[in-house]
XYZ file of C-alpha atoms in Angstrom:
207
model
C 0.000 0.000 0.000
C 2.067 2.827 1.195
C 5.515 1.600 0.401
C 4.763 -0.068 -2.907
C 3.392 2.990 -4.701
C 0.411 2.012 -6.728
C -3.250 2.183 -5.844
C -5.323 4.644 -3.963
C -8.662 5.042 -2.193
C -11.585 7.407 -2.105
C -15.099 7.918 -0.841
C -17.974 10.350 -0.613
C -17.102 13.882 -1.666
C -18.146 15.315 -5.001
C -14.713 16.679 -5.889
C -12.373 15.368 -3.272
C -12.770 11.638 -3.026
C -10.461 9.250 -1.265
C -7.245 8.079 -2.651
C -5.590 5.201 -1.003
C -2.077 4.591 -1.985
C -1.192 0.960 -2.211
C 1.363 -1.143 -4.059
C 3.604 -0.418 -6.970
C 2.479 -1.646 -10.305
C -0.814 -1.437 -12.095
C -4.429 -2.179 -11.526
C -7.835 -0.771 -10.385
C -11.870 -0.849 -11.051
C -15.944 0.491 -11.116
C -19.970 0.202 -12.581
C -20.700 1.508 -16.062
C -21.632 5.072 -16.844
C -24.954 4.054 -18.350
C -25.988 2.715 -14.943
C -25.558 6.185 -13.551
C -28.146 7.441 -16.013
C -30.537 4.708 -14.934
C -31.338 6.325 -11.613
C -28.346 5.488 -9.409
C -27.886 8.997 -8.086
C -26.822 10.468 -4.778
C -29.438 10.188 -2.081
C -29.012 12.091 1.184
C -28.783 10.420 4.563
C -27.711 6.989 5.695
C -29.074 3.812 4.176
C -29.268 0.180 5.216
C -26.230 -1.717 4.065
C -24.153 -4.824 4.642
C -20.391 -5.356 4.382
C -19.109 -8.792 3.441
C -15.938 -10.411 2.161
C -16.082 -10.733 -1.614
C -15.284 -13.840 -3.641
C -13.244 -14.094 -6.875
C -16.443 -14.041 -8.923
C -17.220 -10.588 -7.461
C -14.035 -9.039 -8.860
C -15.574 -7.558 -12.055
C -18.306 -5.736 -10.117
C -15.876 -4.562 -7.439
C -13.394 -3.358 -10.034
C -16.136 -1.388 -11.741
C -17.107 0.346 -8.487
C -13.458 1.285 -7.920
C -13.074 2.655 -11.439
C -16.235 4.760 -11.161
C -15.217 6.104 -7.769
C -11.694 7.006 -8.864
C -12.863 8.497 -12.145
C -14.254 11.570 -10.383
C -10.936 12.015 -8.573
C -8.978 11.626 -11.786
C -11.121 14.315 -13.404
C -10.813 16.699 -10.453
C -7.009 16.386 -10.295
C -6.220 15.959 -13.994
C -5.003 12.367 -13.665
C -4.808 10.398 -16.885
C -3.762 6.908 -17.863
C -0.603 8.500 -19.251
C 0.495 10.507 -16.206
C -0.965 8.194 -13.537
C -1.595 4.695 -14.943
C -1.853 3.179 -11.462
C -4.877 5.277 -10.496
C -7.975 3.300 -9.585
C -9.749 5.021 -12.457
C -7.812 2.780 -14.833
C -7.872 -0.458 -12.843
C -8.104 -3.696 -14.786
C -10.074 -6.655 -13.456
C -7.012 -8.878 -13.824
C -4.899 -6.541 -11.702
C -7.429 -6.665 -8.877
C -7.469 -10.459 -9.112
C -3.687 -10.462 -8.810
C -3.928 -8.443 -5.605
C -6.156 -11.123 -4.101
C -3.751 -13.813 -5.235
C -1.010 -11.958 -3.333
C -2.981 -12.054 -0.100
C -5.274 -9.034 -0.127
C -8.809 -9.579 1.192
C -11.551 -7.699 -0.662
C -14.700 -6.434 1.054
C -17.854 -5.029 -0.490
C -20.568 -2.773 0.860
C -24.005 -3.506 -0.589
C -27.284 -1.624 -0.259
C -30.495 -1.361 -2.219
C -28.510 -0.364 -5.304
C -26.327 -3.474 -5.113
C -22.562 -3.248 -4.661
C -21.855 0.376 -3.761
C -18.482 0.370 -2.011
C -15.249 -1.604 -1.728
C -11.997 -1.824 0.183
C -9.183 -4.308 0.616
C -6.996 -5.232 3.558
C -3.524 -6.634 3.222
C -1.413 -7.890 6.101
C 2.157 -6.563 6.150
C 3.233 -8.396 9.299
C 1.731 -9.632 12.540
C 0.666 -6.179 13.708
C 0.312 -4.022 10.595
C -2.323 -4.019 7.865
C -2.651 -1.863 4.748
C -6.093 -0.508 3.943
C -6.323 -0.152 0.167
C -8.796 0.710 -2.611
C -11.352 2.305 -0.321
C -14.017 3.384 -2.800
C -17.652 4.475 -2.701
C -19.596 4.616 -5.962
C -20.592 8.148 -7.060
C -24.308 7.285 -6.862
C -23.954 6.168 -3.226
C -22.008 9.017 -1.682
C -23.040 11.136 1.294
C -24.520 8.109 3.075
C -21.676 7.475 5.527
C -20.414 4.463 3.596
C -16.758 5.500 3.667
C -16.785 5.698 7.448
C -18.648 2.387 7.638
C -15.941 0.708 5.551
C -13.181 2.131 7.766
C -15.020 0.953 10.892
C -15.337 -2.516 9.384
C -11.626 -2.537 8.573
C -10.845 -1.691 12.185
C -13.015 -4.580 13.378
C -11.365 -7.027 10.983
C -7.851 -5.961 11.985
C -8.674 -6.279 15.668
C -10.192 -9.705 15.075
C -7.003 -10.771 13.310
C -4.848 -9.584 16.206
C -3.439 -6.545 14.393
C -2.620 -3.221 15.965
C -2.088 -0.690 13.160
C -3.762 0.238 9.871
C -1.735 2.196 7.320
C -2.888 4.073 4.245
C -1.489 6.443 1.644
C -3.448 9.441 0.348
C -2.958 12.138 -2.250
C -1.560 15.016 -0.198
C -2.967 17.615 -2.599
C -6.434 16.239 -1.921
C -6.743 18.138 1.341
C -10.394 17.221 1.848
C -9.427 13.556 1.667
C -6.576 13.943 4.134
C -8.870 15.752 6.555
C -11.504 13.041 6.102
C -9.021 10.337 7.066
C -8.047 12.462 10.049
C -11.667 12.372 11.177
C -11.547 8.578 10.894
C -8.699 8.485 13.419
C -5.678 8.443 11.079
C -2.633 10.609 11.747
C -0.016 11.754 9.239
C 3.328 9.990 9.562
C 5.102 11.555 6.585
C 4.952 12.586 2.939
C 6.948 11.663 -0.142
C 7.115 12.633 -3.801
C 7.609 9.688 -6.149
C 8.992 10.333 -9.613
C 6.328 8.219 -11.316
C 3.374 9.984 -9.639
C 2.020 13.489 -10.409
C 1.290 14.238 -6.749
C 2.732 13.898 -3.256
C 1.801 10.820 -1.229
C 0.708 11.414 2.360
C 1.308 8.428 4.624
C -1.147 7.977 7.477
C -1.847 5.362 10.119
C -4.286 4.515 12.844
C -3.872 2.370 15.921
C -6.674 -0.098 16.582
């Protein structure tokens, strides 16, 4: 996640979604634009939802949610497949599958609209986990789903005997950094990588 420069995370904010910095290669995902025009729009307030671990057959749907979520971030910060190929906006299904093969566990948040949010957890060592690809679909924002996914991650890490969750965020996305701060994450450092058009802000939270 943080030290392998690659993916990111985001959640509910029209222009400043969440970017979670993860590994160092390619890959990311979403739900097609035509579905957005079929009534899946933002609805205020909280909604009933469930969060479950996803199976390999759920990868295409999860990847689509990630792509849709990151697409708004890419547009807001002028990220393209040329200057930021590892952005979630350009995630391939196969790349997400490879992450699972390497030990990441994928979770999905579902509500009345179906799969509306995703995240993955990857264990670094006995105490530390990376929270990656936190994403809430554009049509399901402003319902508290991002916070619900973080809370679920905390529960899973505690259950597994972990003590720390680490993330990486786009430092220029100040709304995102502040949002993670409200979820209990503190900044541990920043770094500019040559292959990325922004500064990465490293954050962590004790559980």
